[in-house]
Amino acid sequence: MRTVNEVSKLTGVSIRTLQYYDKIGLLIPAMRTDAGYRLYDDTALERLQQILLFRELEFPLSDIRAMLEAPDFDRKKALTQQVELLTLKKQRLEAIIEAACELIDKGDIIMGFKAFDTKTIEEYKARAKAEWGTTKEYAEYAEKTGDRSAEDEKNTANDLMKVFAEFGALREHPADSPDVQSQVKKLQRFITDNYYNCSDDMLMSLGNMYSADDEFKQNIDSAGGAGTADLVTRAISAYISSK
């Protein structure tokens, strides 16, 4: 775990910015000390890297949060897109430098303006952003969360973690026990009410992801204790199989 001061020194991101990211629900610390100090784990740092890359590409914070929280977000795919976008920016800057040097060498000559054209970059950014908005679940997610304040969004995320914490209290119970199965229904209702229609197929996909994806697993286990994510996955599987 790293303190907010340590993360600031490591990444060059100011403490005030890290505090703001927490306030708007973009980068929530893994935990807080009894005194209320923020602590960040490796999962939080990985998310911060994604945020910084998207910021370097001038994506608005609201778009970054939506993309990172999209149900089908793929970190590796996003990184590939980011590299391609950064390469386009590099090529554009090199063209501008070359044009400026040419102006110095040749004197007062009107240069071409093609180097300053950002159309290609903007078109690619639009396509990259669209990658995470093609599912009906994402569209519903965007509609349901669009009018929420940052504080509302953070409270909703905290309430979701409380649902996983309740799973954690049931870790000694069989995955197909009535109490655990009731909790699965509660999770499905919560996602439907607050994010998007959580069909049985979507619930099953989420269940597989909760234990397979390191970031999800760490967050869920942080809320409910070690083994919670695995219980949720098994409980969802039992729930779907019983239908």
PDB file of C-alpha atoms in Angstrom:
ATOM      1  CA  MET A   1       0.000   0.000   0.000  1.00  0.00           C
ATOM      2  CA  ARG A   2       1.155   3.548  -0.764  1.00  0.00           C
ATOM      3  CA  THR A   3       0.004   6.789   0.787  1.00  0.00           C
ATOM      4  CA  VAL A   4      -1.326   9.626  -1.354  1.00  0.00           C
ATOM      5  CA  ASN A   5       1.973  11.448  -0.813  1.00  0.00           C
ATOM      6  CA  GLU A   6       3.972   8.437  -2.018  1.00  0.00           C
ATOM      7  CA  VAL A   7       1.733   8.001  -5.076  1.00  0.00           C
ATOM      8  CA  SER A   8       2.131  11.699  -5.867  1.00  0.00           C
ATOM      9  CA  LYS A   9       5.934  11.442  -5.725  1.00  0.00           C
ATOM     10  CA  LEU A  10       5.945   8.209  -7.765  1.00  0.00           C
ATOM     11  CA  THR A  11       3.652   9.431 -10.542  1.00  0.00           C
ATOM     12  CA  GLY A  12       4.109  13.195 -10.568  1.00  0.00           C
ATOM     13  CA  VAL A  13       0.355  13.651 -10.061  1.00  0.00           C
ATOM     14  CA  SER A  14      -0.347  16.289  -7.444  1.00  0.00           C
ATOM     15  CA  ILE A  15      -1.977  15.332  -4.152  1.00  0.00           C
ATOM     16  CA  ARG A  16      -4.796  17.747  -4.927  1.00  0.00           C
ATOM     17  CA  THR A  17      -5.453  15.991  -8.249  1.00  0.00           C
ATOM     18  CA  LEU A  18      -5.480  12.572  -6.587  1.00  0.00           C
ATOM     19  CA  GLN A  19      -7.934  13.884  -4.015  1.00  0.00           C
ATOM     20  CA  TYR A  20     -10.114  15.253  -6.803  1.00  0.00           C
ATOM     21  CA  TYR A  21     -10.041  11.936  -8.675  1.00  0.00           C
ATOM     22  CA  ASP A  22     -11.255  10.268  -5.488  1.00  0.00           C
ATOM     23  CA  LYS A  23     -13.999  12.871  -5.021  1.00  0.00           C
ATOM     24  CA  ILE A  24     -15.440  12.297  -8.502  1.00  0.00           C
ATOM     25  CA  GLY A  25     -15.141   8.509  -8.265  1.00  0.00           C
ATOM     26  CA  LEU A  26     -12.494   8.223 -10.966  1.00  0.00           C
ATOM     27  CA  LEU A  27      -9.741   6.769  -8.755  1.00  0.00           C
ATOM     28  CA  ILE A  28     -10.926   5.542  -5.373  1.00  0.00           C
ATOM     29  CA  PRO A  29      -8.214   4.456  -2.883  1.00  0.00           C
ATOM     30  CA  ALA A  30      -8.061   0.787  -2.014  1.00  0.00           C
ATOM     31  CA  MET A  31      -8.677   1.664   1.620  1.00  0.00           C
ATOM     32  CA  ARG A  32      -8.285   4.365   4.250  1.00  0.00           C
ATOM     33  CA  THR A  33      -6.473   4.317   7.554  1.00  0.00           C
ATOM     34  CA  ASP A  34      -8.335   4.826  10.823  1.00  0.00           C
ATOM     35  CA  ALA A  35      -7.258   8.444  10.590  1.00  0.00           C
ATOM     36  CA  GLY A  36      -8.838   8.745   7.136  1.00  0.00           C
ATOM     37  CA  TYR A  37      -5.635   8.792   5.069  1.00  0.00           C
ATOM     38  CA  ARG A  38      -5.907   7.366   1.550  1.00  0.00           C
ATOM     39  CA  LEU A  39      -3.982   4.191   0.681  1.00  0.00           C
ATOM     40  CA  TYR A  40      -3.446   2.915  -2.859  1.00  0.00           C
ATOM     41  CA  ASP A  41      -2.631  -0.639  -3.947  1.00  0.00           C
ATOM     42  CA  ASP A  42      -1.167  -1.917  -7.237  1.00  0.00           C
ATOM     43  CA  THR A  43      -4.636  -2.214  -8.763  1.00  0.00           C
ATOM     44  CA  ALA A  44      -5.287   1.477  -8.095  1.00  0.00           C
ATOM     45  CA  LEU A  45      -1.916   2.362  -9.636  1.00  0.00           C
ATOM     46  CA  GLU A  46      -2.760   0.345 -12.771  1.00  0.00           C
ATOM     47  CA  ARG A  47      -6.008   2.297 -13.074  1.00  0.00           C
ATOM     48  CA  LEU A  48      -4.103   5.552 -12.571  1.00  0.00           C
ATOM     49  CA  GLN A  49      -1.795   4.620 -15.444  1.00  0.00           C
ATOM     50  CA  GLN A  50      -4.811   4.161 -17.700  1.00  0.00           C
ATOM     51  CA  ILE A  51      -6.221   7.502 -16.553  1.00  0.00           C
ATOM     52  CA  LEU A  52      -2.944   9.309 -17.233  1.00  0.00           C
ATOM     53  CA  LEU A  53      -2.640   7.795 -20.709  1.00  0.00           C
ATOM     54  CA  PHE A  54      -6.184   8.831 -21.579  1.00  0.00           C
ATOM     55  CA  ARG A  55      -5.509  12.301 -20.137  1.00  0.00           C
ATOM     56  CA  GLU A  56      -2.373  12.574 -22.277  1.00  0.00           C
ATOM     57  CA  LEU A  57      -4.678  11.975 -25.215  1.00  0.00           C
ATOM     58  CA  GLU A  58      -6.928  14.770 -23.932  1.00  0.00           C
ATOM     59  CA  PHE A  59      -9.994  12.676 -23.148  1.00  0.00           C
ATOM     60  CA  PRO A  60     -12.353  14.422 -20.668  1.00  0.00           C
ATOM     61  CA  LEU A  61     -12.424  12.906 -17.188  1.00  0.00           C
ATOM     62  CA  SER A  62     -16.100  11.984 -17.577  1.00  0.00           C
ATOM     63  CA  ASP A  63     -15.306  10.002 -20.746  1.00  0.00           C
ATOM     64  CA  ILE A  64     -12.368   8.285 -19.070  1.00  0.00           C
ATOM     65  CA  ARG A  65     -14.523   7.147 -16.161  1.00  0.00           C
ATOM     66  CA  ALA A  66     -17.229   5.868 -18.514  1.00  0.00           C
ATOM     67  CA  MET A  67     -14.702   3.898 -20.577  1.00  0.00           C
ATOM     68  CA  LEU A  68     -12.914   2.388 -17.585  1.00  0.00           C
ATOM     69  CA  GLU A  69     -16.224   1.323 -16.042  1.00  0.00           C
ATOM     70  CA  ALA A  70     -17.743  -0.041 -19.253  1.00  0.00           C
ATOM     71  CA  PRO A  71     -18.700  -3.729 -18.789  1.00  0.00           C
ATOM     72  CA  ASP A  72     -16.571  -4.807 -21.759  1.00  0.00           C
ATOM     73  CA  PHE A  73     -13.518  -2.651 -21.053  1.00  0.00           C
ATOM     74  CA  ASP A  74     -10.344  -4.441 -22.160  1.00  0.00           C
ATOM     75  CA  ARG A  75      -7.160  -2.944 -20.671  1.00  0.00           C
ATOM     76  CA  LYS A  76      -4.840  -4.533 -23.243  1.00  0.00           C
ATOM     77  CA  LYS A  77      -6.969  -3.365 -26.156  1.00  0.00           C
ATOM     78  CA  ALA A  78      -7.185   0.128 -24.679  1.00  0.00           C
ATOM     79  CA  LEU A  79      -3.417   0.252 -24.249  1.00  0.00           C
ATOM     80  CA  THR A  80      -2.939  -0.717 -27.890  1.00  0.00           C
ATOM     81  CA  GLN A  81      -5.242   2.100 -28.946  1.00  0.00           C
ATOM     82  CA  GLN A  82      -3.411   4.524 -26.674  1.00  0.00           C
ATOM     83  CA  VAL A  83      -0.062   3.597 -28.219  1.00  0.00           C
ATOM     84  CA  GLU A  84      -1.486   4.157 -31.699  1.00  0.00           C
ATOM     85  CA  LEU A  85      -2.896   7.544 -30.691  1.00  0.00           C
ATOM     86  CA  LEU A  86       0.353   8.610 -29.044  1.00  0.00           C
ATOM     87  CA  THR A  87       2.220   7.584 -32.194  1.00  0.00           C
ATOM     88  CA  LEU A  88      -0.088   9.792 -34.253  1.00  0.00           C
ATOM     89  CA  LYS A  89       0.595  12.691 -31.870  1.00  0.00           C
ATOM     90  CA  LYS A  90       4.346  12.046 -32.106  1.00  0.00           C
ATOM     91  CA  GLN A  91       4.211  12.089 -35.902  1.00  0.00           C
ATOM     92  CA  ARG A  92       2.225  15.334 -35.843  1.00  0.00           C
ATOM     93  CA  LEU A  93       4.714  17.017 -33.481  1.00  0.00           C
ATOM     94  CA  GLU A  94       7.641  15.869 -35.614  1.00  0.00           C
ATOM     95  CA  ALA A  95       5.944  17.354 -38.695  1.00  0.00           C
ATOM     96  CA  ILE A  96       5.413  20.665 -36.888  1.00  0.00           C
ATOM     97  CA  ILE A  97       9.064  20.738 -35.756  1.00  0.00           C
ATOM     98  CA  GLU A  98      10.205  19.967 -39.300  1.00  0.00           C
ATOM     99  CA  ALA A  99       8.010  22.760 -40.688  1.00  0.00           C
ATOM    100  CA  ALA A 100       9.323  25.236 -38.095  1.00  0.00           C
ATOM    101  CA  CYS A 101      12.956  24.321 -38.887  1.00  0.00           C
ATOM    102  CA  GLU A 102      12.230  24.764 -42.581  1.00  0.00           C
ATOM    103  CA  LEU A 103      10.853  28.227 -41.865  1.00  0.00           C
ATOM    104  CA  ILE A 104      14.022  29.108 -39.941  1.00  0.00           C
ATOM    105  CA  ASP A 105      16.276  27.836 -42.749  1.00  0.00           C
ATOM    106  CA  LYS A 106      14.371  29.427 -45.626  1.00  0.00           C
ATOM    107  CA  GLY A 107      13.410  32.661 -43.949  1.00  0.00           C
ATOM    108  CA  ASP A 108      10.080  34.421 -44.243  1.00  0.00           C
ATOM    109  CA  ILE A 109       8.306  31.806 -46.352  1.00  0.00           C
ATOM    110  CA  ILE A 110       4.698  30.767 -45.797  1.00  0.00           C
ATOM    111  CA  MET A 111       4.707  27.135 -44.787  1.00  0.00           C
ATOM    112  CA  GLY A 112       2.002  24.552 -45.398  1.00  0.00           C
ATOM    113  CA  PHE A 113      -0.506  23.998 -42.617  1.00  0.00           C
ATOM    114  CA  LYS A 114      -0.959  20.243 -43.006  1.00  0.00           C
ATOM    115  CA  ALA A 115       1.260  19.586 -39.966  1.00  0.00           C
ATOM    116  CA  PHE A 116      -1.250  21.388 -37.764  1.00  0.00           C
ATOM    117  CA  ASP A 117      -4.221  19.316 -38.927  1.00  0.00           C
ATOM    118  CA  THR A 118      -5.647  17.282 -36.018  1.00  0.00           C
ATOM    119  CA  LYS A 119      -8.437  15.647 -38.037  1.00  0.00           C
ATOM    120  CA  THR A 120      -6.792  12.202 -38.175  1.00  0.00           C
ATOM    121  CA  ILE A 121      -6.145  12.155 -34.436  1.00  0.00           C
ATOM    122  CA  GLU A 122      -9.669  13.316 -33.598  1.00  0.00           C
ATOM    123  CA  GLU A 123     -11.208  10.692 -35.873  1.00  0.00           C
ATOM    124  CA  TYR A 124      -9.142   7.949 -34.260  1.00  0.00           C
ATOM    125  CA  LYS A 125     -10.051   9.174 -30.760  1.00  0.00           C
ATOM    126  CA  ALA A 126     -13.722   9.051 -31.697  1.00  0.00           C
ATOM    127  CA  ARG A 127     -13.375   5.475 -32.933  1.00  0.00           C
ATOM    128  CA  ALA A 128     -11.457   4.443 -29.814  1.00  0.00           C
ATOM    129  CA  LYS A 129     -14.110   5.949 -27.551  1.00  0.00           C
ATOM    130  CA  ALA A 130     -16.871   4.283 -29.562  1.00  0.00           C
ATOM    131  CA  GLU A 131     -15.295   0.879 -28.908  1.00  0.00           C
ATOM    132  CA  TRP A 132     -16.644   1.010 -25.354  1.00  0.00           C
ATOM    133  CA  GLY A 133     -20.112   2.272 -26.210  1.00  0.00           C
ATOM    134  CA  THR A 134     -21.468  -0.285 -28.643  1.00  0.00           C
ATOM    135  CA  THR A 135     -23.407  -2.562 -26.263  1.00  0.00           C
ATOM    136  CA  LYS A 136     -26.974  -1.892 -25.227  1.00  0.00           C
ATOM    137  CA  GLU A 137     -25.839  -2.344 -21.611  1.00  0.00           C
ATOM    138  CA  TYR A 138     -23.342   0.473 -22.026  1.00  0.00           C
ATOM    139  CA  ALA A 139     -25.973   2.699 -23.622  1.00  0.00           C
ATOM    140  CA  GLU A 140     -28.311   2.044 -20.706  1.00  0.00           C
ATOM    141  CA  TYR A 141     -25.454   2.595 -18.280  1.00  0.00           C
ATOM    142  CA  ALA A 142     -24.697   5.961 -19.867  1.00  0.00           C
ATOM    143  CA  GLU A 143     -28.365   6.952 -19.700  1.00  0.00           C
ATOM    144  CA  LYS A 144     -28.798   5.959 -16.063  1.00  0.00           C
ATOM    145  CA  THR A 145     -25.581   7.532 -14.831  1.00  0.00           C
ATOM    146  CA  GLY A 146     -25.488  10.597 -17.069  1.00  0.00           C
ATOM    147  CA  ASP A 147     -27.344  12.884 -14.645  1.00  0.00           C
ATOM    148  CA  ARG A 148     -25.663  11.647 -11.491  1.00  0.00           C
ATOM    149  CA  SER A 149     -23.331  13.911  -9.617  1.00  0.00           C
ATOM    150  CA  ALA A 150     -19.855  12.682  -8.767  1.00  0.00           C
ATOM    151  CA  GLU A 151     -20.981  12.259  -5.166  1.00  0.00           C
ATOM    152  CA  ASP A 152     -24.023  10.207  -6.236  1.00  0.00           C
ATOM    153  CA  GLU A 153     -21.831   8.001  -8.413  1.00  0.00           C
ATOM    154  CA  LYS A 154     -19.412   7.445  -5.568  1.00  0.00           C
ATOM    155  CA  ASN A 155     -22.247   6.584  -3.170  1.00  0.00           C
ATOM    156  CA  THR A 156     -23.668   4.089  -5.666  1.00  0.00           C
ATOM    157  CA  ALA A 157     -20.249   2.451  -6.024  1.00  0.00           C
ATOM    158  CA  ASN A 158     -19.949   2.267  -2.238  1.00  0.00           C
ATOM    159  CA  ASP A 159     -23.410   0.686  -2.008  1.00  0.00           C
ATOM    160  CA  LEU A 160     -22.326  -1.944  -4.537  1.00  0.00           C
ATOM    161  CA  MET A 161     -19.312  -2.713  -2.380  1.00  0.00           C
ATOM    162  CA  LYS A 162     -21.673  -3.148   0.579  1.00  0.00           C
ATOM    163  CA  VAL A 163     -23.498  -5.834  -1.391  1.00  0.00           C
ATOM    164  CA  PHE A 164     -20.186  -7.659  -1.844  1.00  0.00           C
ATOM    165  CA  ALA A 165     -19.392  -7.136   1.848  1.00  0.00           C
ATOM    166  CA  GLU A 166     -22.650  -8.949   2.636  1.00  0.00           C
ATOM    167  CA  PHE A 167     -21.471 -11.808   0.427  1.00  0.00           C
ATOM    168  CA  GLY A 168     -18.286 -11.818   2.505  1.00  0.00           C
ATOM    169  CA  ALA A 169     -20.278 -12.418   5.660  1.00  0.00           C
ATOM    170  CA  LEU A 170     -21.606 -15.583   4.022  1.00  0.00           C
ATOM    171  CA  ARG A 171     -18.268 -17.070   2.969  1.00  0.00           C
ATOM    172  CA  GLU A 172     -18.721 -20.107   5.205  1.00  0.00           C
ATOM    173  CA  HIS A 173     -22.052 -20.937   3.559  1.00  0.00           C
ATOM    174  CA  PRO A 174     -22.386 -23.187   0.493  1.00  0.00           C
ATOM    175  CA  ALA A 175     -22.730 -21.272  -2.749  1.00  0.00           C
ATOM    176  CA  ASP A 176     -26.197 -22.774  -3.341  1.00  0.00           C
ATOM    177  CA  SER A 177     -27.508 -22.094   0.175  1.00  0.00           C
ATOM    178  CA  PRO A 178     -30.710 -20.011   0.426  1.00  0.00           C
ATOM    179  CA  ASP A 179     -28.957 -17.041   2.056  1.00  0.00           C
ATOM    180  CA  VAL A 180     -26.254 -16.871  -0.585  1.00  0.00           C
ATOM    181  CA  GLN A 181     -28.726 -17.321  -3.422  1.00  0.00           C
ATOM    182  CA  SER A 182     -30.842 -14.526  -1.987  1.00  0.00           C
ATOM    183  CA  GLN A 183     -27.766 -12.325  -2.071  1.00  0.00           C
ATOM    184  CA  VAL A 184     -27.247 -13.154  -5.758  1.00  0.00           C
ATOM    185  CA  LYS A 185     -30.765 -11.905  -6.480  1.00  0.00           C
ATOM    186  CA  LYS A 186     -29.996  -8.742  -4.520  1.00  0.00           C
ATOM    187  CA  LEU A 187     -26.850  -8.159  -6.600  1.00  0.00           C
ATOM    188  CA  GLN A 188     -28.744  -8.665  -9.862  1.00  0.00           C
ATOM    189  CA  ARG A 189     -31.470  -6.217  -8.769  1.00  0.00           C
ATOM    190  CA  PHE A 190     -28.885  -3.646  -7.677  1.00  0.00           C
ATOM    191  CA  ILE A 191     -27.080  -3.706 -11.034  1.00  0.00           C
ATOM    192  CA  THR A 192     -30.384  -3.450 -12.920  1.00  0.00           C
ATOM    193  CA  ASP A 193     -31.635  -0.584 -10.766  1.00  0.00           C
ATOM    194  CA  ASN A 194     -28.420   1.419 -10.825  1.00  0.00           C
ATOM    195  CA  TYR A 195     -26.479   0.561 -14.003  1.00  0.00           C
ATOM    196  CA  TYR A 196     -28.170  -1.496 -16.752  1.00  0.00           C
ATOM    197  CA  ASN A 197     -30.548  -4.415 -17.199  1.00  0.00           C
ATOM    198  CA  CYS A 198     -28.673  -7.325 -15.672  1.00  0.00           C
ATOM    199  CA  SER A 199     -30.031 -10.319 -17.556  1.00  0.00           C
ATOM    200  CA  ASP A 200     -29.077 -13.833 -16.502  1.00  0.00           C
ATOM    201  CA  ASP A 201     -26.544 -13.973 -19.358  1.00  0.00           C
ATOM    202  CA  MET A 202     -25.001 -10.674 -18.265  1.00  0.00           C
ATOM    203  CA  LEU A 203     -24.996 -11.811 -14.641  1.00  0.00           C
ATOM    204  CA  MET A 204     -23.150 -14.989 -15.644  1.00  0.00           C
ATOM    205  CA  SER A 205     -20.577 -12.967 -17.588  1.00  0.00           C
ATOM    206  CA  LEU A 206     -20.056 -10.690 -14.601  1.00  0.00           C
ATOM    207  CA  GLY A 207     -19.761 -13.682 -12.306  1.00  0.00           C
ATOM    208  CA  ASN A 208     -16.963 -15.162 -14.402  1.00  0.00           C
ATOM    209  CA  MET A 209     -15.209 -11.809 -14.517  1.00  0.00           C
ATOM    210  CA  TYR A 210     -15.400 -11.221 -10.763  1.00  0.00           C
ATOM    211  CA  SER A 211     -12.943 -14.026 -10.027  1.00  0.00           C
ATOM    212  CA  ALA A 212     -10.977 -14.046 -13.302  1.00  0.00           C
ATOM    213  CA  ASP A 213     -10.141 -10.336 -13.476  1.00  0.00           C
ATOM    214  CA  ASP A 214      -7.513  -9.365 -10.914  1.00  0.00           C
ATOM    215  CA  GLU A 215      -8.882  -5.843 -10.472  1.00  0.00           C
ATOM    216  CA  PHE A 216     -12.441  -6.992  -9.804  1.00  0.00           C
ATOM    217  CA  LYS A 217     -11.267  -9.806  -7.558  1.00  0.00           C
ATOM    218  CA  GLN A 218      -9.092  -7.535  -5.426  1.00  0.00           C
ATOM    219  CA  ASN A 219     -11.823  -4.926  -5.044  1.00  0.00           C
ATOM    220  CA  ILE A 220     -14.468  -7.486  -4.101  1.00  0.00           C
ATOM    221  CA  ASP A 221     -12.142  -9.290  -1.695  1.00  0.00           C
ATOM    222  CA  SER A 222     -11.231  -5.934  -0.154  1.00  0.00           C
ATOM    223  CA  ALA A 223     -14.921  -5.360   0.538  1.00  0.00           C
ATOM    224  CA  GLY A 224     -15.846  -8.826   1.787  1.00  0.00           C
ATOM    225  CA  GLY A 225     -12.588 -10.531   2.705  1.00  0.00           C
ATOM    226  CA  ALA A 226     -10.398 -13.069   0.932  1.00  0.00           C
ATOM    227  CA  GLY A 227     -12.450 -15.574  -1.040  1.00  0.00           C
ATOM    228  CA  THR A 228     -15.489 -13.344  -1.511  1.00  0.00           C
ATOM    229  CA  ALA A 229     -15.045 -12.947  -5.272  1.00  0.00           C
ATOM    230  CA  ASP A 230     -14.763 -16.712  -5.715  1.00  0.00           C
ATOM    231  CA  LEU A 231     -17.930 -17.219  -3.657  1.00  0.00           C
ATOM    232  CA  VAL A 232     -19.829 -14.698  -5.781  1.00  0.00           C
ATOM    233  CA  THR A 233     -18.720 -16.466  -8.961  1.00  0.00           C
ATOM    234  CA  ARG A 234     -19.767 -19.885  -7.657  1.00  0.00           C
ATOM    235  CA  ALA A 235     -23.032 -18.515  -6.252  1.00  0.00           C
ATOM    236  CA  ILE A 236     -23.986 -16.899  -9.561  1.00  0.00           C
ATOM    237  CA  SER A 237     -23.176 -20.119 -11.419  1.00  0.00           C
ATOM    238  CA  ALA A 238     -25.394 -22.086  -9.019  1.00  0.00           C
ATOM    239  CA  TYR A 239     -28.154 -19.486  -9.378  1.00  0.00           C
ATOM    240  CA  ILE A 240     -28.166 -19.671 -13.186  1.00  0.00           C
ATOM    241  CA  SER A 241     -27.919 -23.464 -13.178  1.00  0.00           C
ATOM    242  CA  SER A 242     -30.962 -23.758 -10.932  1.00  0.00           C
ATOM    243  CA  LYS A 243     -33.215 -22.000 -13.459  1.00  0.00           C
TER     244      LYS A 243
END
